[in-house]
Amino acid sequence: MLKKIIFGCCVSVSIVAVYLGSDNNKIVSEYTELLNEAGHTLKSFTSKVTVEENVSEPSTGWTSRNTNTSDKSFLNIGSHLNNRLPKGRIHIGDYGQQDADRRVIKLHSGDFVLDKSYVPDLDANLKVIYVEVDTDPALVSSIPEGVTDESNFRFLDAVADNVWAVAVTKQAYDDLVGYKLIKAAGEVSARDKVTTEVFEEGFRLTAEGSAEIVVSLFSEEYQDAFSTYLTSTNANVLNIRSSGEFELTADPTEVLKILELNYVQFVESGIPVNAITNENSARLSNVNDVVNNFGLTGNGVNVGVWDIADIAPHADFVRNNQSRVSLREAPITVNFGVGTYSYREYSDHSTHVAGTVGSSGNGNQAARGMATEVNLFSYNFSGDISSEIRNSGLNLTNHSYGVRCGWNRSSNGNWSDFGRSCFGNYGSLARGWDSLVLGNYNLIIVKSAGNDRDDNPAAANGNGDGQYKNGFDTISERGNAKNIITVGAANNAGTATTAFSSWGPTNDGRIKPDIVADGYGVLSTVATVSTCDNDDIRNPGSTYDTCNGTSMSTPVVTGSLALIQQRHKQLFNRNMHASYAKALLIHTAEDIRRTGPDYETGWGLLDTEAAITQLNRGQQYNGSFNTGVQCISASFIGTLCRLKPVSYTMQVGSTNELKVTTAWIAPSMSLNSTNAAIADYNLTLIAPNGNVYSPWVLNPSNPAQSATRGTNSRDNVEQVVVTNPQSGTWTVSIKPRSSSYTASISTGSPGFNMALVSNAPINF
């Protein structure tokens, strides 16, 4: 049985080890071709095989990742991918730096060079390449109509400012280069389709030696071609997501071939496996004051709870003799041949989470939830979550779970290493959620940050999840989405995060978590008194237990948002937009760590009372609008749009502090792009005397450093704070960071849904 196969992390690696099980001859034969393709020669083998790369000088100091205690091993294909770069492709090392003839963009796989002199290998068929395009309207209008059309040239995905993945034929490419629309190009290689972490760490292997991967294509139009291709392989397709990604297992040799398919955009390591990750909570977030002062209960608000199993029929979910819980999953049915038996499995975790959102507290007031009359809709996280959210009709959803990432301990106490490539990663799951919110501005998704920071077993040899980057970069997959609210866990005092709460930043430097709430010692409803993770309960009761985790802090935020949603509908007769919900929570959060945002607590501790108070100030202080776009069209490029600038004035009187917060719904990112904000705005405040004040910005290269003020080119949330501001008329200026036209803003788009929250009245 294949346990681990490594082909080196870089070109200079010379000695590679392959760890084998009992059937050595079969495995060596199976991978001989792969070794030869990678530039290796087989030297010898017994129970361990060593191979040597065909290089003149051996390298030193390289050690493989320690996975001895893991039930998941890793296939590292680094040197193979380096050997597969397109012929003639320019590398940074070839010229040292960017110049007038070459543009360097940052990808998660490393630097990518677009060169004016590079001629890609094209023919009459469409092929995917990266191009830099000049979208100056004067240039576009000077190109004759009919030069080409979408059958020969079309945009697929925005990668960076003015850089796109495009499908193009040779004739169309030559024509558009001749008219100077295409400025530079680079051919996409297999190496460009994995992150640096996967390049160095490898693809996760099953116990049988198959690689676990998630394959994303450049466009849905390639799904049929890829499905047909897979029928000729030994790949096992486990799932095709509604968003188009393929989850599959395949022999390592097949993974390398998949990476080289031109229409494959990106390949992620490992198939995500979902795993589960209040009186004190209500006190810390000031929910008690909201209930007492405003009479809000969440009545009429619907909340979806996605979790490991059904919410149990607890007495605290009953109102007027009717349950407020709607079970949306079908019962489990077993066919015995002579008949069927149906039953449900309930979960303590699901029930605890739901109770924090909306327990009435009738059986125990200390376990009362945030929104005591909210309607709860129970879903399991084992299905296609994005599709379920889209079809649910819900506008507020809670997700107190994550994927197995890094070191994980099983129920029997054993530790397994699932790899770190998912930490900080903006993968297909995060992109899918961003697309959901982009398609439904009213959809508010609340997600736990995760509990990985204290996963530091002895087996990790000092390199545990919370050790290898001093606790930073420990939020995985969906928690890194841009258009959701990611929640960390604060301690009982509300002064810092707990020891387990995961920290940011994301790999592209964005601020996560967004906010924190109490997640330690949270008392709530359960079906049995257990360890908070009993998920196969057949005969549930109505009791209470105390649990810890970001799974517990997340429903504090969701339940609080239910109260805010109720008040918003009372005032404005409509639901909140997701951008406004996020801006409001961030604007009113209590700063509990360093001044300004940080990668540990995000923008601070949830303060529900402050959010309701801000909401009550009315529309002069709270705006939600569409920014609008400017577009150009031509038959050879379709329609490209760019964002319009936004500007408002506001009257500022005598005050100690002026604070303005903006958030907007951003387009989903290309999976390999490090350009966190393809279409980005910059917020500044201009004083009556002309002084310009910039927003908070963090430095991901030094994540422990306090926030400074400057241009924030990463986050789709920005905040400007001015101490002792000058009285008079101020200007709120929101300008696009780039003036380029982009295909990531669709034809007829109203622009981005944006929210502005201020403690001074704005003239909207």
Coordinates of N, CA, C and O in Angstrom, one line a residue, residues 174-276:
D174 N -3.8 37.0 -32.6 CA -3.0 37.8 -33.5 C -3.7 39.1 -33.9 O -3.0 40.2 -33.9
D175 N -5.0 39.1 -34.1 CA -5.7 40.3 -34.5 C -5.7 41.3 -33.3 O -5.5 42.5 -33.5
L176 N -6.0 40.8 -32.1 CA -6.1 41.7 -31.0 C -4.8 42.2 -30.5 O -4.7 43.3 -30.0
V177 N -3.7 41.4 -30.7 CA -2.4 42.0 -30.5 C -2.1 43.1 -31.5 O -1.5 44.1 -31.1
G178 N -2.4 42.8 -32.7 CA -2.2 43.8 -33.8 C -2.9 45.1 -33.5 O -2.3 46.2 -33.8
Y179 N -4.1 45.1 -32.9 CA -4.8 46.3 -32.6 C -4.4 46.8 -31.2 O -5.0 47.8 -30.7
K180 N -3.5 46.2 -30.6 CA -2.9 46.6 -29.3 C -3.9 46.4 -28.1 O -3.7 47.1 -27.0
L181 N -5.0 45.7 -28.3 CA -5.9 45.4 -27.2 C -5.2 44.5 -26.2 O -5.3 44.7 -25.0
I182 N -4.5 43.4 -26.7 CA -3.8 42.5 -25.9 C -2.3 43.1 -25.8 O -1.7 43.2 -26.8
K183 N -1.9 43.4 -24.6 CA -0.6 44.0 -24.4 C 0.5 42.9 -24.1 O 1.7 43.1 -24.5
A184 N 0.1 41.9 -23.4 CA 1.1 40.9 -23.0 C 0.4 39.6 -22.7 O -0.8 39.6 -22.4
A185 N 1.1 38.5 -22.6 CA 0.5 37.2 -22.4 C 1.4 36.2 -21.7 O 2.6 36.4 -21.6
G186 N 0.8 35.2 -21.1 CA 1.5 34.2 -20.4 C 0.7 32.9 -20.5 O -0.6 32.9 -20.3
E187 N 1.3 31.8 -20.8 CA 0.6 30.5 -20.9 C 0.4 29.9 -19.6 O 1.4 29.8 -18.8
V188 N -0.7 29.4 -19.3 CA -1.0 28.8 -18.0 C -0.5 27.4 -17.9 O -0.7 26.5 -18.8
S189 N 0.3 27.1 -16.9 CA 1.0 25.8 -16.7 C 0.3 25.0 -15.6 O -0.4 25.6 -14.8
A190 N 0.7 23.8 -15.4 CA 0.2 23.0 -14.3 C 0.7 23.6 -13.0 O -0.1 23.6 -12.0
R191 N 1.9 24.2 -13.0 CA 2.4 24.8 -11.7 C 1.5 25.9 -11.3 O 1.5 26.3 -10.1
D192 N 0.9 26.6 -12.2 CA 0.0 27.8 -11.9 C -1.3 27.4 -11.3 O -2.1 28.3 -11.0
K193 N -1.6 26.1 -11.2 CA -2.9 25.6 -10.7 C -2.9 25.1 -9.3 O -3.9 24.5 -8.9
V194 N -1.9 25.3 -8.6 CA -1.9 24.9 -7.2 C -1.2 26.0 -6.3 O -0.4 26.8 -6.8
T195 N -1.6 26.1 -5.1 CA -1.0 27.0 -4.2 C 0.5 26.7 -3.9 O 0.9 25.5 -4.0
T196 N 1.2 27.6 -3.4 CA 2.6 27.3 -2.9 C 2.6 26.3 -1.8 O 3.4 25.4 -1.7
E197 N 1.5 26.3 -0.9 CA 1.4 25.4 0.2 C 1.3 23.9 -0.4 O 1.9 23.0 0.1
V198 N 0.4 23.8 -1.4 CA 0.2 22.4 -2.0 C 1.5 22.0 -2.7 O 1.9 20.9 -2.7
F199 N 2.1 23.0 -3.4 CA 3.4 22.7 -4.1 C 4.4 22.1 -3.1 O 5.2 21.2 -3.5
E200 N 4.5 22.7 -1.9 CA 5.5 22.3 -1.0 C 5.0 21.1 -0.1 O 5.8 20.2 0.2
E201 N 3.8 21.1 0.3 CA 3.2 20.1 1.2 C 2.8 18.8 0.4 O 2.9 17.7 0.9
G202 N 2.1 19.1 -0.7 CA 1.6 17.9 -1.5 C 0.1 17.8 -1.4 O -0.6 18.4 -0.7
F203 N -0.4 16.9 -2.3 CA -1.8 16.5 -2.3 C -2.0 15.4 -1.2 O -1.2 14.5 -1.1
R204 N -3.1 15.5 -0.5 CA -3.5 14.6 0.5 C -3.8 13.2 -0.2 O -4.5 13.2 -1.2
L205 N -3.3 12.1 0.4 CA -3.5 10.8 -0.1 C -4.4 10.0 0.9 O -4.3 10.2 2.1
T206 N -5.2 9.2 0.3 CA -6.0 8.2 1.1 C -5.1 7.1 1.6 O -4.0 7.0 1.1
A207 N -5.6 6.3 2.5 CA -4.9 5.1 2.9 C -4.5 4.2 1.8 O -3.6 3.4 1.9
E208 N -5.4 4.2 0.7 CA -5.1 3.3 -0.4 C -4.1 3.9 -1.4 O -3.8 3.3 -2.4
G209 N -3.7 5.1 -1.2 CA -2.7 5.7 -2.1 C -3.3 6.6 -3.2 O -2.5 7.1 -4.0
S210 N -4.6 6.9 -3.1 CA -5.2 7.8 -4.1 C -5.1 9.2 -3.6 O -5.2 9.5 -2.4
A211 N -5.0 10.2 -4.5 CA -4.9 11.6 -4.1 C -6.4 12.1 -4.0 O -7.2 11.8 -4.9
E212 N -6.6 12.9 -3.0 CA -7.9 13.5 -2.8 C -7.8 14.9 -3.3 O -7.0 15.7 -2.9
I213 N -8.6 15.3 -4.3 CA -8.5 16.6 -4.9 C -9.9 17.2 -5.2 O -10.9 16.5 -5.4
V214 N -9.9 18.5 -5.3 CA -11.1 19.2 -5.8 C -10.7 20.0 -7.1 O -9.7 20.8 -7.0
V215 N -11.3 19.8 -8.2 CA -10.9 20.3 -9.5 C -11.9 21.4 -9.8 O -13.1 21.2 -9.9
S216 N -11.4 22.6 -10.1 CA -12.2 23.7 -10.6 C -11.8 24.0 -12.0 O -10.7 24.1 -12.4
L217 N -12.8 24.2 -12.9 CA -12.6 24.5 -14.3 C -12.8 26.0 -14.5 O -13.4 26.7 -13.7
F218 N -12.2 26.5 -15.6 CA -12.3 27.9 -16.0 C -13.7 28.4 -16.2 O -14.1 29.5 -16.0
S219 N -14.6 27.4 -16.7 CA -15.9 27.8 -17.0 C -16.8 26.6 -17.0 O -16.3 25.4 -17.2
E220 N -18.1 26.7 -16.8 CA -19.0 25.6 -16.8 C -19.1 24.9 -18.1 O -19.5 23.8 -18.3
E221 N -18.7 25.7 -19.2 CA -18.8 25.1 -20.5 C -17.8 23.9 -20.7 O -18.0 23.2 -21.7
Y222 N -16.9 23.8 -19.8 CA -15.9 22.7 -19.9 C -16.3 21.4 -19.1 O -15.6 20.4 -19.1
Q223 N -17.5 21.5 -18.4 CA -17.8 20.4 -17.6 C -18.0 19.1 -18.4 O -17.6 18.0 -17.9
D224 N -18.7 19.2 -19.5 CA -18.9 17.9 -20.3 C -17.6 17.3 -20.8 O -17.4 16.1 -20.7
A225 N -16.7 18.2 -21.2 CA -15.4 17.7 -21.7 C -14.6 17.0 -20.6 O -14.0 16.0 -20.8
F226 N -14.7 17.6 -19.4 CA -13.9 17.0 -18.2 C -14.6 15.7 -17.8 O -13.9 14.7 -17.5
S227 N -15.9 15.7 -17.8 CA -16.6 14.5 -17.4 C -16.3 13.3 -18.4 O -16.0 12.2 -18.0
T228 N -16.2 13.7 -19.7 CA -15.8 12.7 -20.7 C -14.4 12.2 -20.5 O -14.1 11.0 -20.6
Y229 N -13.5 13.2 -20.2 CA -12.1 12.8 -20.0 C -12.0 11.8 -18.8 O -11.3 10.8 -18.9
L230 N -12.7 12.1 -17.7 CA -12.6 11.2 -16.5 C -13.1 9.8 -16.8 O -12.6 8.9 -16.1
T231 N -13.9 9.6 -17.7 CA -14.4 8.2 -18.0 C -13.3 7.3 -18.5 O -13.4 6.1 -18.5
S232 N -12.2 8.0 -19.1 CA -11.1 7.2 -19.6 C -10.0 7.0 -18.6 O -8.9 6.5 -18.9
T233 N -10.3 7.4 -17.3 CA -9.3 7.3 -16.2 C -9.8 6.4 -15.1 O -10.9 5.9 -15.2
N234 N -9.0 6.2 -14.1 CA -9.4 5.4 -13.0 C -9.9 6.4 -11.8 O -10.0 5.9 -10.7
A235 N -10.1 7.6 -12.2 CA -10.6 8.6 -11.2 C -12.0 8.2 -10.7 O -12.8 7.7 -11.4
N236 N -12.2 8.4 -9.4 CA -13.5 8.2 -8.8 C -14.2 9.5 -8.4 O -13.7 10.2 -7.5
V237 N -15.2 9.9 -9.2 CA -15.9 11.2 -8.9 C -16.8 11.0 -7.7 O -17.8 10.2 -7.8
L238 N -16.6 11.7 -6.6 CA -17.4 11.5 -5.4 C -18.6 12.5 -5.4 O -19.6 12.2 -4.9
N239 N -18.4 13.7 -6.1 CA -19.4 14.7 -6.0 C -19.1 15.8 -7.1 O -17.9 16.1 -7.3
I240 N -20.1 16.3 -7.7 CA -20.0 17.5 -8.5 C -20.9 18.5 -7.9 O -22.1 18.4 -7.8
R241 N -20.3 19.5 -7.4 CA -21.0 20.6 -6.6 C -21.9 21.4 -7.6 O -21.6 21.5 -8.8
S242 N -22.9 22.0 -7.0 CA -23.8 22.8 -7.8 C -23.1 24.0 -8.4 O -23.5 24.5 -9.4
S243 N -21.9 24.4 -7.8 CA -21.1 25.5 -8.3 C -20.1 25.0 -9.4 O -19.4 25.8 -9.9
G244 N -20.1 23.7 -9.7 CA -19.3 23.2 -10.8 C -18.0 22.5 -10.5 O -17.4 21.9 -11.4
E245 N -17.6 22.5 -9.2 CA -16.3 21.8 -8.9 C -16.5 20.3 -8.8 O -17.6 19.8 -8.3
F246 N -15.5 19.6 -9.1 CA -15.5 18.1 -9.1 C -14.7 17.7 -7.8 O -13.5 18.0 -7.7
E247 N -15.3 16.9 -7.0 CA -14.6 16.3 -5.9 C -14.3 14.8 -6.3 O -15.2 14.1 -6.6
L248 N -13.0 14.4 -6.3 CA -12.7 13.1 -6.8 C -11.4 12.6 -6.1 O -10.6 13.3 -5.5
T249 N -11.2 11.3 -6.3 CA -9.9 10.7 -5.9 C -9.4 10.0 -7.2 O -10.1 9.6 -8.1
A250 N -8.0 10.0 -7.3 CA -7.4 9.5 -8.5 C -5.9 9.1 -8.1 O -5.4 9.6 -7.1
D251 N -5.4 8.2 -8.9 CA -4.0 7.8 -8.8 C -3.1 9.1 -9.0 O -3.5 10.0 -9.8
P252 N -2.0 9.2 -8.3 CA -1.1 10.3 -8.4 C -0.7 10.6 -9.9 O -0.7 11.8 -10.3
T253 N -0.5 9.6 -10.7 CA -0.2 9.8 -12.1 C -1.3 10.6 -12.8 O -1.1 11.4 -13.7
E254 N -2.5 10.2 -12.4 CA -3.7 10.9 -13.1 C -3.8 12.3 -12.6 O -4.3 13.2 -13.4
V255 N -3.5 12.6 -11.4 CA -3.5 14.0 -10.9 C -2.6 14.9 -11.7 O -3.0 16.0 -12.1
L256 N -1.5 14.4 -12.1 CA -0.5 15.2 -12.9 C -1.1 15.5 -14.3 O -0.9 16.6 -14.8
K257 N -1.8 14.5 -14.8 CA -2.4 14.7 -16.1 C -3.6 15.7 -16.1 O -3.8 16.5 -17.0
I258 N -4.3 15.6 -15.0 CA -5.5 16.5 -14.8 C -5.0 18.0 -14.7 O -5.5 18.9 -15.3
L259 N -3.9 18.2 -14.0 CA -3.3 19.5 -13.9 C -2.9 20.1 -15.2 O -2.9 21.3 -15.4
E260 N -2.5 19.2 -16.2 CA -2.1 19.7 -17.5 C -3.2 19.9 -18.5 O -3.0 20.4 -19.6
L261 N -4.5 19.6 -18.1 CA -5.6 19.9 -18.9 C -5.8 21.4 -19.0 O -5.9 22.1 -18.0
N262 N -5.8 22.0 -20.2 CA -5.8 23.4 -20.4 C -7.0 24.1 -19.7 O -6.9 25.2 -19.2
Y263 N -8.2 23.4 -19.7 CA -9.4 24.1 -19.2 C -9.5 23.9 -17.7 O -10.5 24.4 -17.1
V264 N -8.6 23.2 -17.0 CA -8.6 23.1 -15.6 C -8.0 24.4 -15.0 O -6.8 24.8 -15.3
Q265 N -8.7 25.1 -14.1 CA -8.3 26.3 -13.6 C -7.4 26.1 -12.3 O -6.4 26.8 -12.1
F266 N -7.9 25.2 -11.4 CA -7.2 25.1 -10.1 C -7.5 23.7 -9.6 O -8.6 23.2 -9.8
V267 N -6.6 23.2 -8.8 CA -6.8 21.9 -8.1 C -6.4 22.1 -6.6 O -5.3 22.5 -6.3
E268 N -7.3 21.8 -5.8 CA -7.1 21.9 -4.3 C -6.8 20.5 -3.7 O -7.4 19.5 -4.2
S269 N -6.0 20.5 -2.7 CA -5.7 19.3 -2.0 C -6.7 18.9 -1.0 O -7.1 19.7 -0.1
G270 N -7.2 17.7 -1.0 CA -8.1 17.2 0.0 C -9.6 17.5 -0.3 O -9.9 18.6 -0.7
I271 N -10.4 16.6 -0.1 CA -11.9 16.8 -0.2 C -12.3 17.3 1.2 O -12.2 16.6 2.2
P272 N -12.9 18.5 1.2 CA -13.3 19.0 2.5 C -14.3 18.1 3.3 O -15.3 17.6 2.7
V273 N -14.0 17.9 4.6 CA -14.8 17.1 5.4 C -15.3 18.0 6.5 O -14.5 18.5 7.3
N274 N -16.6 18.3 6.5 CA -17.2 19.2 7.5 C -17.1 18.5 8.9 O -17.3 17.3 9.1
A275 N -16.8 19.4 9.9 CA -16.7 18.9 11.3 C -17.2 20.0 12.2 O -16.9 21.2 12.0
I276 N -17.8 19.6 13.3 CA -18.3 20.6 14.2 C -17.2 21.3 15.0 O -16.2 20.6 15.4

